[in-house]
mmCIF file of C-alpha atoms in Angstrom:
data_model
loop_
_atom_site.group_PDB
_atom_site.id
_atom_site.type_symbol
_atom_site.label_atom_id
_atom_site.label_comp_id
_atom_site.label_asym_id
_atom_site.label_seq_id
_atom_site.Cartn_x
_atom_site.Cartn_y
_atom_site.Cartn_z
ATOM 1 C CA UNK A 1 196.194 -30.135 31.147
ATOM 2 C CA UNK A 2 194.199 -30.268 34.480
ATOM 3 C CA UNK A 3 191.148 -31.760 35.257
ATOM 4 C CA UNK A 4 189.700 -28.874 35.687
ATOM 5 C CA UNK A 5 190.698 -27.902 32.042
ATOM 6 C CA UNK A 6 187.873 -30.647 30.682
ATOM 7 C CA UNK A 7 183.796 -31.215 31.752
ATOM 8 C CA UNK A 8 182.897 -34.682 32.576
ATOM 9 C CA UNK A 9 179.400 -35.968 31.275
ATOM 10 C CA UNK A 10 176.683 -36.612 33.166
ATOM 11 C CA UNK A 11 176.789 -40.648 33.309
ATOM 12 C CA UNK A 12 172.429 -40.063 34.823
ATOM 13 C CA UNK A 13 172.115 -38.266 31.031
ATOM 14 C CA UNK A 14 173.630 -40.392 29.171
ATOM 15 C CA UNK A 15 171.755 -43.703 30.654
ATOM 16 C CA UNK A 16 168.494 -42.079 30.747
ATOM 17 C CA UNK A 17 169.070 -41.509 26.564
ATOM 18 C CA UNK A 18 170.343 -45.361 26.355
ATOM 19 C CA UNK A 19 166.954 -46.144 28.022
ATOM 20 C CA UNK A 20 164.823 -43.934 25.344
ATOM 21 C CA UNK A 21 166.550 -45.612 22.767
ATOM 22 C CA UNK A 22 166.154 -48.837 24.198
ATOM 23 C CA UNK A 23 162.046 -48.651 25.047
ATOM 24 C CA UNK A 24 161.726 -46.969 21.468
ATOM 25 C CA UNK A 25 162.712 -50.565 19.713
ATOM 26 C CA UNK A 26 159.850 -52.893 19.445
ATOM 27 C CA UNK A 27 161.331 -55.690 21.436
ATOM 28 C CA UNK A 28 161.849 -53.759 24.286
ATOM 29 C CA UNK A 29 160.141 -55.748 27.448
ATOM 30 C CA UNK A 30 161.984 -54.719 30.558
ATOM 31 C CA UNK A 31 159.716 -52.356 32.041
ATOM 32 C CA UNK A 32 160.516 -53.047 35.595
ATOM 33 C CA UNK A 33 164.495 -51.970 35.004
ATOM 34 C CA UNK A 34 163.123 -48.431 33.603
ATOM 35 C CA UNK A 35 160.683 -48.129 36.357
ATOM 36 C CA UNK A 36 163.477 -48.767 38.655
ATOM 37 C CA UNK A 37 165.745 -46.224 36.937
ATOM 38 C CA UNK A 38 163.306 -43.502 36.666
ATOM 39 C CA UNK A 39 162.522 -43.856 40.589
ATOM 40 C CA UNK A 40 166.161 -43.943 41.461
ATOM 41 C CA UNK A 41 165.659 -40.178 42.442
ATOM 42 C CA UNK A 42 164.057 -36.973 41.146
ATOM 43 C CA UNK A 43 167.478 -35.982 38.310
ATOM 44 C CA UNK A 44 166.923 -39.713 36.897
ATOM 45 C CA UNK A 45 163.475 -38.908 36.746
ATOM 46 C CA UNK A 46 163.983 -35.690 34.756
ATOM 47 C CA UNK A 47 166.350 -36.684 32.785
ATOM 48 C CA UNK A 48 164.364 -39.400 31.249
ATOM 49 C CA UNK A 49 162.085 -36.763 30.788
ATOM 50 C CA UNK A 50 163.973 -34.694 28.875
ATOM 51 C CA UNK A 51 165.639 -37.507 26.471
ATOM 52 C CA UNK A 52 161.757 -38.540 26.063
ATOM 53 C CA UNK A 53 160.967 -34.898 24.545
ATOM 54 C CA UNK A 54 164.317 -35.032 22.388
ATOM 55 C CA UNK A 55 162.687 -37.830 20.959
ATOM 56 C CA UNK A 56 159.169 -36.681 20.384
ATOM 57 C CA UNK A 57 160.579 -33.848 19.025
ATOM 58 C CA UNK A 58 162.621 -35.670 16.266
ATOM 59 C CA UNK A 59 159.296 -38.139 15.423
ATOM 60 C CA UNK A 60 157.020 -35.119 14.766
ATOM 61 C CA UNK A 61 159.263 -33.473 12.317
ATOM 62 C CA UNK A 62 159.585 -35.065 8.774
ATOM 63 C CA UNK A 63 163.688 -36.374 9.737
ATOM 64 C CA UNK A 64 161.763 -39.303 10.314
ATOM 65 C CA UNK A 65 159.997 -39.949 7.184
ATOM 66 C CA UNK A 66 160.863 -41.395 3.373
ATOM 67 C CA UNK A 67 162.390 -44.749 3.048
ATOM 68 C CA UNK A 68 164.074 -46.781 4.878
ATOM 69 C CA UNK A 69 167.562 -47.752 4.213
ATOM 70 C CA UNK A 70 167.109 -51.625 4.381
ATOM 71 C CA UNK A 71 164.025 -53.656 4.717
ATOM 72 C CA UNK A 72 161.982 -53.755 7.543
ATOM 73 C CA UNK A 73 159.585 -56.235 9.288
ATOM 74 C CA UNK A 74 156.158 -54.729 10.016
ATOM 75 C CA UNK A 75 156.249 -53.567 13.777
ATOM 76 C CA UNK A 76 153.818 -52.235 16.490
ATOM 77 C CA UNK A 77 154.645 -48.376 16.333
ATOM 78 C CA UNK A 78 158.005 -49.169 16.840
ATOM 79 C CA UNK A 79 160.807 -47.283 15.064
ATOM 80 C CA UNK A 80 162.350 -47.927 11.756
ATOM 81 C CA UNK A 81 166.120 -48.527 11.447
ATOM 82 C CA UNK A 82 166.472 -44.999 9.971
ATOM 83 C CA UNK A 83 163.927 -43.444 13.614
ATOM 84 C CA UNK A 84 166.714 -45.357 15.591
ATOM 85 C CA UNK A 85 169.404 -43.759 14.212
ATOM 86 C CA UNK A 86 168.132 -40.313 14.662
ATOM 87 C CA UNK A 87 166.852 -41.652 18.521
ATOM 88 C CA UNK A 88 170.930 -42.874 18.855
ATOM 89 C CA UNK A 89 171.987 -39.114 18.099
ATOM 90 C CA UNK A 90 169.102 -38.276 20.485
ATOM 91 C CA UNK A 91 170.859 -40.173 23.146
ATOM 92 C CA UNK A 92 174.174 -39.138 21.897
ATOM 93 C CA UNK A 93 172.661 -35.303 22.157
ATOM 94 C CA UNK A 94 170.664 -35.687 25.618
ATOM 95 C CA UNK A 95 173.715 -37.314 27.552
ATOM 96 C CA UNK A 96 176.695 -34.897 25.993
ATOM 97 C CA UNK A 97 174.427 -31.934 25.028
ATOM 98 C CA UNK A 98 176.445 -29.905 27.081
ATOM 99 C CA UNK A 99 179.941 -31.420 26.388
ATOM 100 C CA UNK A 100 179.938 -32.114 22.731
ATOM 101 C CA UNK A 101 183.730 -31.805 22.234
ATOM 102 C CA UNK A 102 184.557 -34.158 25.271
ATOM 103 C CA UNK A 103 186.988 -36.283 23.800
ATOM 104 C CA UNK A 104 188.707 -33.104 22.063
ATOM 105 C CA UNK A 105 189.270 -31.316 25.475
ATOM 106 C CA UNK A 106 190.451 -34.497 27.455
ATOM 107 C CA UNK A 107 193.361 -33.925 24.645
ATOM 108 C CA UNK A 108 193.396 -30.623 24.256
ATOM 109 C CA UNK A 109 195.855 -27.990 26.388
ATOM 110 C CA UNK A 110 193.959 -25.226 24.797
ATOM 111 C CA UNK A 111 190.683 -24.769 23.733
ATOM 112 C CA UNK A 112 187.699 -22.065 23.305
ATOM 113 C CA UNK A 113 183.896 -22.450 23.765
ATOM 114 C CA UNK A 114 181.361 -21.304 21.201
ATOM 115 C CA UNK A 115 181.790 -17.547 20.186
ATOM 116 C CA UNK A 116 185.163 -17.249 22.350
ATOM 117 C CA UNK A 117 188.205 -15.925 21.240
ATOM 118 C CA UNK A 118 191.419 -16.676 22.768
ATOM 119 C CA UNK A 119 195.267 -15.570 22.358
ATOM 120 C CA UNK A 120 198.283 -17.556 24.006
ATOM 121 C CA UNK A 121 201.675 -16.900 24.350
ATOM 122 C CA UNK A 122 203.434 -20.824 23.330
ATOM 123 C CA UNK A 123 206.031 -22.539 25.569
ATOM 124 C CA UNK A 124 208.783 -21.123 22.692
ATOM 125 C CA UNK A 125 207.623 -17.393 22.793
ATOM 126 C CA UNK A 126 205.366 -18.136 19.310
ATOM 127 C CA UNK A 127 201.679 -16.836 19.683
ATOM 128 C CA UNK A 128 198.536 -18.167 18.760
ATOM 129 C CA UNK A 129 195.173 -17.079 18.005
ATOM 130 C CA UNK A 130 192.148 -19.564 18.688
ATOM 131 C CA UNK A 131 188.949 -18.620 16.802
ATOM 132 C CA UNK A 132 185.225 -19.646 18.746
ATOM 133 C CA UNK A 133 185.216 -24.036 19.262
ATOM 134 C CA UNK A 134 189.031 -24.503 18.382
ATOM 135 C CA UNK A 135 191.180 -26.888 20.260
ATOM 136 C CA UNK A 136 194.861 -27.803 20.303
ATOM 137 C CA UNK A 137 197.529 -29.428 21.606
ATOM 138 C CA UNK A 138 200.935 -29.256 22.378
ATOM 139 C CA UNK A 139 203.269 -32.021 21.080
ATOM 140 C CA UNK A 140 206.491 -30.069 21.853
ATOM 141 C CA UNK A 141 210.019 -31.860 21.756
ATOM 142 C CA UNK A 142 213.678 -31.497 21.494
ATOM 143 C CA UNK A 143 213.349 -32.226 17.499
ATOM 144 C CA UNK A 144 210.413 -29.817 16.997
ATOM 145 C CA UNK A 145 207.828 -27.728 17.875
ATOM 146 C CA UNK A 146 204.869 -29.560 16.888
ATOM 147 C CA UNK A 147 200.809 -28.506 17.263
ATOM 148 C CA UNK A 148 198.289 -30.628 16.784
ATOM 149 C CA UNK A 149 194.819 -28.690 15.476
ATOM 150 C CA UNK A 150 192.207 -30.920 17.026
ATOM 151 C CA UNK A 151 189.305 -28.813 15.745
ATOM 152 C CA UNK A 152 188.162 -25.292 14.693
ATOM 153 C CA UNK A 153 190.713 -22.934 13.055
ATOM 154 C CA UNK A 154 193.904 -20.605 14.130
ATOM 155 C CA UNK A 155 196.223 -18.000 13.374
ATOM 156 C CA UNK A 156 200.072 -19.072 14.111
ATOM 157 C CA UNK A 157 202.883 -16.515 14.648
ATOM 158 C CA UNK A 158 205.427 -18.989 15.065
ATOM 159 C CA UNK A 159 209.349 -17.391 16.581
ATOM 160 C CA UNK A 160 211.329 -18.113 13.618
ATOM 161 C CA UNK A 161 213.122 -21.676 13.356
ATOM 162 C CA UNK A 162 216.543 -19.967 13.293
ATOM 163 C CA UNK A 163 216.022 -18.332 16.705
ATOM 164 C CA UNK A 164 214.420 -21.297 18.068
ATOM 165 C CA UNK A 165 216.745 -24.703 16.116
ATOM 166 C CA UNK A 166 213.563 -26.004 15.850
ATOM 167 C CA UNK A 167 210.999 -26.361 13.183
ATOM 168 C CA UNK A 168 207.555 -25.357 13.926
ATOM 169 C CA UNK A 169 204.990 -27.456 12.705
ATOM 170 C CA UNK A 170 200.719 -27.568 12.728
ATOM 171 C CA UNK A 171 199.380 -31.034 11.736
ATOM 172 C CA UNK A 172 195.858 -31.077 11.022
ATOM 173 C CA UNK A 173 193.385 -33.699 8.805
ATOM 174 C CA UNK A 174 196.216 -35.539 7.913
ATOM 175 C CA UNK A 175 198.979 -33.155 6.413
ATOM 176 C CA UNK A 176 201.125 -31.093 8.082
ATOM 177 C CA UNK A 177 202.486 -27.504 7.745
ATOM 178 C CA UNK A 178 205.423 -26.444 8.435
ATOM 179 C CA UNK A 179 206.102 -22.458 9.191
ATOM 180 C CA UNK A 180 209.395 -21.000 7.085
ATOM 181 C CA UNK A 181 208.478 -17.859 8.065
ATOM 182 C CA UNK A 182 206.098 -16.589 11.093
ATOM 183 C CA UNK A 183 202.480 -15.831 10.474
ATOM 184 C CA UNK A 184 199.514 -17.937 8.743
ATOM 185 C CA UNK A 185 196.180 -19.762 9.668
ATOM 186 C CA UNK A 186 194.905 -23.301 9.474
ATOM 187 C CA UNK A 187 191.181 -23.898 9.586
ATOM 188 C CA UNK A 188 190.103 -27.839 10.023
ATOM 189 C CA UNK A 189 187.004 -28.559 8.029
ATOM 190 C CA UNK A 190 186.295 -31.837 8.858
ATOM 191 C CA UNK A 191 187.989 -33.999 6.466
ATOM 192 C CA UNK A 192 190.315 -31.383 5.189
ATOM 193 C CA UNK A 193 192.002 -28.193 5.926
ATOM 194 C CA UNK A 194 192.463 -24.693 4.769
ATOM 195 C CA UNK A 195 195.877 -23.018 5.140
ATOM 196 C CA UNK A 196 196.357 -19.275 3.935
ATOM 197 C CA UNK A 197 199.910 -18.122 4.075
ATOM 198 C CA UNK A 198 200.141 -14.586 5.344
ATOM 199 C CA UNK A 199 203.991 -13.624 5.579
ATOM 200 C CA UNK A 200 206.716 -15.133 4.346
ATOM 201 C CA UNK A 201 206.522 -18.953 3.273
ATOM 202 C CA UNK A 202 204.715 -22.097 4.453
ATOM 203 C CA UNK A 203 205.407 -25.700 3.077
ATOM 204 C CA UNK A 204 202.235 -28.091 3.260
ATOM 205 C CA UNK A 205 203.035 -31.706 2.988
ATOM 206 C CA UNK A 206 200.017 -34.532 2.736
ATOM 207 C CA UNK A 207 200.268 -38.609 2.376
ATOM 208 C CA UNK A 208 200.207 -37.601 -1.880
ATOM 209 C CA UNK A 209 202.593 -34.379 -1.855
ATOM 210 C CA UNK A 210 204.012 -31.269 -0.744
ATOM 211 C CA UNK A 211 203.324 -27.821 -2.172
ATOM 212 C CA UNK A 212 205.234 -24.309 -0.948
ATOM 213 C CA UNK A 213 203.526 -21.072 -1.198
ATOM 214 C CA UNK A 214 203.997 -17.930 -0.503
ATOM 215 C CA UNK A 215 202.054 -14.667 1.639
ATOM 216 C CA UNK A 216 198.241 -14.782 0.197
ATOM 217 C CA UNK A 217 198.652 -18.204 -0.975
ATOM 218 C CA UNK A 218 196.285 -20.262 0.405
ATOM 219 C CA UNK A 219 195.983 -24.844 -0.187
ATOM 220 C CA UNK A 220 193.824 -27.317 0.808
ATOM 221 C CA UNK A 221 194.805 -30.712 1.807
ATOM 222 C CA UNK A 222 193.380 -33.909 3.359
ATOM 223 C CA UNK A 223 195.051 -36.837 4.160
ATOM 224 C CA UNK A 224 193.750 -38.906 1.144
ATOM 225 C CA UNK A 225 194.429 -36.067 -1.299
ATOM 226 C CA UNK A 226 197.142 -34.269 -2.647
ATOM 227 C CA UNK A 227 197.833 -30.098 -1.487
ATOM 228 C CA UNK A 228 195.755 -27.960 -3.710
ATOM 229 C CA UNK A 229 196.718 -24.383 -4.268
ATOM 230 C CA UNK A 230 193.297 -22.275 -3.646
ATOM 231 C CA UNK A 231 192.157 -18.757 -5.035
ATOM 232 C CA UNK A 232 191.207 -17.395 -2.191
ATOM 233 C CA UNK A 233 192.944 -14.360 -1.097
ATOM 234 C CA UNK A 234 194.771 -13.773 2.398
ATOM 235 C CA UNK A 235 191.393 -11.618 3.477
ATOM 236 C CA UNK A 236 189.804 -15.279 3.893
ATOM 237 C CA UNK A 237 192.117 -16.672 6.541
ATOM 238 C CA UNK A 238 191.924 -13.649 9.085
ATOM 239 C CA UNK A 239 188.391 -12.861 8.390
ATOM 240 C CA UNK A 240 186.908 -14.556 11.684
ATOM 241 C CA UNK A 241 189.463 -12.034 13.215
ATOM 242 C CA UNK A 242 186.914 -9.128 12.006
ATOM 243 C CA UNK A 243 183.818 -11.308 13.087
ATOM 244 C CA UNK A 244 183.109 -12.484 9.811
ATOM 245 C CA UNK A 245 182.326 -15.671 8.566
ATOM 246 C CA UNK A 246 184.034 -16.639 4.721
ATOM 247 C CA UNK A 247 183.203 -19.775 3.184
ATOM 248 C CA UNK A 248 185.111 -20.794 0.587
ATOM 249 C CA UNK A 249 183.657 -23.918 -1.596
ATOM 250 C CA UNK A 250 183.100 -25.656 1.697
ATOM 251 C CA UNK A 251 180.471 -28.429 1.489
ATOM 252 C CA UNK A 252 177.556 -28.015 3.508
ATOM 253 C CA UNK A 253 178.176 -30.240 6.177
ATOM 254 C CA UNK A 254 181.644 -27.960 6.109
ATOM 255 C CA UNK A 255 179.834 -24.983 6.401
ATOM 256 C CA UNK A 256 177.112 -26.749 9.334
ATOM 257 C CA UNK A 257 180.351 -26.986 11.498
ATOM 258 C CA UNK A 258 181.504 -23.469 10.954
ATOM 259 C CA UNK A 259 178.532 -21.802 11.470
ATOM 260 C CA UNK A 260 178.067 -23.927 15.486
ATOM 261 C CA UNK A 261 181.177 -22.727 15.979
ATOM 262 C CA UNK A 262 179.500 -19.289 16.644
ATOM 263 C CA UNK A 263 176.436 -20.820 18.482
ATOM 264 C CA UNK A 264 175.007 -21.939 21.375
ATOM 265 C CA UNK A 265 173.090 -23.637 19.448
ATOM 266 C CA UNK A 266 174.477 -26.648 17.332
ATOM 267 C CA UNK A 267 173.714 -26.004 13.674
ATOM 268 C CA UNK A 268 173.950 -29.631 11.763
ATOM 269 C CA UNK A 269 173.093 -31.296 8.015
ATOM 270 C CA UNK A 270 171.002 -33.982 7.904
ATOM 271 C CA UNK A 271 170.587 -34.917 4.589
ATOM 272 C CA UNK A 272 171.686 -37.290 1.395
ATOM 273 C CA UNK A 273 172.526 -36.372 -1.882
ATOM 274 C CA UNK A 274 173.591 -32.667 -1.053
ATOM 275 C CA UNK A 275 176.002 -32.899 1.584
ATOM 276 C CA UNK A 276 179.017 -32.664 -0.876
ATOM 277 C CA UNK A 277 177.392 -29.637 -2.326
ATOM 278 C CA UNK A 278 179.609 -26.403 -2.259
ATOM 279 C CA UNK A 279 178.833 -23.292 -0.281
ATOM 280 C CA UNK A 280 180.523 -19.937 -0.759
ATOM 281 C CA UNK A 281 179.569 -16.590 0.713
ATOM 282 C CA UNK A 282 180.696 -14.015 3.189
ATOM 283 C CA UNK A 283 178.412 -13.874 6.989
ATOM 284 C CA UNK A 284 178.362 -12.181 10.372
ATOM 285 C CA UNK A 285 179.592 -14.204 13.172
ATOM 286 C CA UNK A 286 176.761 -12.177 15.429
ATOM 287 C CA UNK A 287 173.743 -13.259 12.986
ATOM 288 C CA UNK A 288 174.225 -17.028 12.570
ATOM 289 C CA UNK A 289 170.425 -17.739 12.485
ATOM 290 C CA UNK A 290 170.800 -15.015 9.243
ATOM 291 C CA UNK A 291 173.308 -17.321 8.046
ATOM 292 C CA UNK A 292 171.804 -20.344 8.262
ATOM 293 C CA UNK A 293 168.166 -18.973 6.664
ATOM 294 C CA UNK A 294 170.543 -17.649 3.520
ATOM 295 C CA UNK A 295 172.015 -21.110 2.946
ATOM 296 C CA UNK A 296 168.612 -22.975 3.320
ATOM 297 C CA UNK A 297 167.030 -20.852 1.143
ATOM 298 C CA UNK A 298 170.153 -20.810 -1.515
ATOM 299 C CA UNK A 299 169.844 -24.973 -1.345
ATOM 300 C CA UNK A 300 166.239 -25.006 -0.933
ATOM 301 C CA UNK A 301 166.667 -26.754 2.808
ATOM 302 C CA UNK A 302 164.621 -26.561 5.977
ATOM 303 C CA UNK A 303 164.941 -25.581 9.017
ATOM 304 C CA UNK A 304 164.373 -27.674 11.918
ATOM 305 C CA UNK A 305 165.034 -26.668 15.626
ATOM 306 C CA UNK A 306 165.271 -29.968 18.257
ATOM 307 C CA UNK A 307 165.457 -29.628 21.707
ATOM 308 C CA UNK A 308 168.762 -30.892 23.274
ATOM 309 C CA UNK A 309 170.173 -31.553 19.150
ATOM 310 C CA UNK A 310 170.486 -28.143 17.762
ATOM 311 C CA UNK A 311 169.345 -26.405 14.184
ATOM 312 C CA UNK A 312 169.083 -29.071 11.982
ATOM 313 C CA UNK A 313 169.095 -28.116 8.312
ATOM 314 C CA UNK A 314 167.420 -30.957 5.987
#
């Protein structure tokens, strides 16, 4: 890829959010050093500025409150381990707020933005579908034809092995899948992924087995768990195709990182116990603030909306 495939951060963002988190911890003395920063000129200024909001934002809403994980000496107004961690994401959010799949895109040789939709011709004549905040890259050789799925989900119509001599393989989470025919999708959900076969055959293979299914098959598979053959009908995998949204006993941080992928707007789950709660249901890609209010209310969640973090649901 070029350079000009990939967005550099802002190195004046991301200090000004090391220097919230730093003057939010109890200890903090060097006033002079932020002084200096802040005067360097008017963008270090404002971006201070901003990170400072981020971070009044997060300490009036109730993120902040309960417990904390470990014991805690009495401070001055300072911030508990658990206010830190939220005013780390706070820096994490302020400096890369507008790059938050940086890393992805220095690797990636093709990737969408949120709510884009993008078809490619490969370097073998195979064609691929990228749904909105996908990324992937090409690990192409004289043994195969190999795609890595870095994030986000896509439909593959690989050129059949015996025109090509090559196999054609998508590894993703951990497993790989290997086209025997031409068309299916792969959807990365985190910490596993969804494959739905949708002509001919597909063999999935993981670190604890290898499964072969046929069109309107679909399997899940991680890379600590074996391939598990799934209900869910072929409709599932090409839904996004129709601007529709189908979760399929996704958990909710699962379904968090679906729904941004249709946003502006990050949607994230903050939360304990319920994070490996399942979600099922069938959305708009065009009403994701509709989407989000139906799975609060189905999990009895709030909604919070942070400046510079995203929808947080808690």
């Amino acid at each position: 890829m070029t350079p000009d495939d990939a967005t550099e951060s802002d190195p004046i963002e991301a200090e000004a959010a090391e220097w919230v988190v730093r003057a939010a911890a109890p200890d903090f003395s060097d006033t002079e050093g932020l002084q200096r920063f802040r005067a360097t000129s008017p963008r270090h200024s404002q971006a201070f500025l901003l990170a400072s909001q981020a971070w009044d934002a997060l300490a009036e809403t109730d993120l902040c409150d309960g417990p904390d994980p470990v014991p805690v000496r009495a401070g001055h107004g300072g911030p508990t381990p658990w206010k830190a961690a939220l005013a780390a994401s706070v820096a994490l959010a302020v400096g890369l707020a507008s790059y938050p799949h940086l890393a992805l895109a220095l690797r990636a040789d093709l990737r969408t933005s949120a709510g884009e939709r993008h078809t490619a011709r490969l370097p073998d004549g195979s064609r691929v579908v990228l749904d909105a905040r996908t990324a992937i890259e090409l690990a192409y050789s004289d043994e195969e034809r190999r795609i890595v799925l870095l994030e986000g989900q896509a439909l593959f119509e690989a050129r059949p092995a015996a025109q090509d001599g090559r196999p054609f393989v998508v590894e993703s989470e951990g497993g790989t899948v290997r086209a025997l025919g031409t068309r299916f999708t792969v959807n990365d959900l985190g910490e596993e992924a969804d494959v739905v076969a949708l002509e001919h055959r597909i063999e999935i293979s993981a670190d604890d087995g290898a499964v072969m299914v046929g069109p309107g098959s679909a399997v899940r598979f991680g890379a600590h768990s074996r391939p598990v053959r799934r209900d869910a009908a072929a409709a599932v995998g090409e839904a996004w195709q129709r601007d529709r949204l189908m979760l399929d006993r996704v958990r909710l941080s699962e379904a968090a990182e679906m729904l941004s992928r249709y946003s502006e707007t990050p949607v994230r789950y903050w939360g304990g116990g319920a994070r490996d709660r399942l979600v099922s249901g069938a959305f708009s890609t065009d009403d994701i603030d509709g989407a989000t209010r139906a799975i609060a209310s189905e999990f009895g969640l709030q909604i919070t909306r942070i400046p510079l973090v995203g929808t947080i649901l808690h």
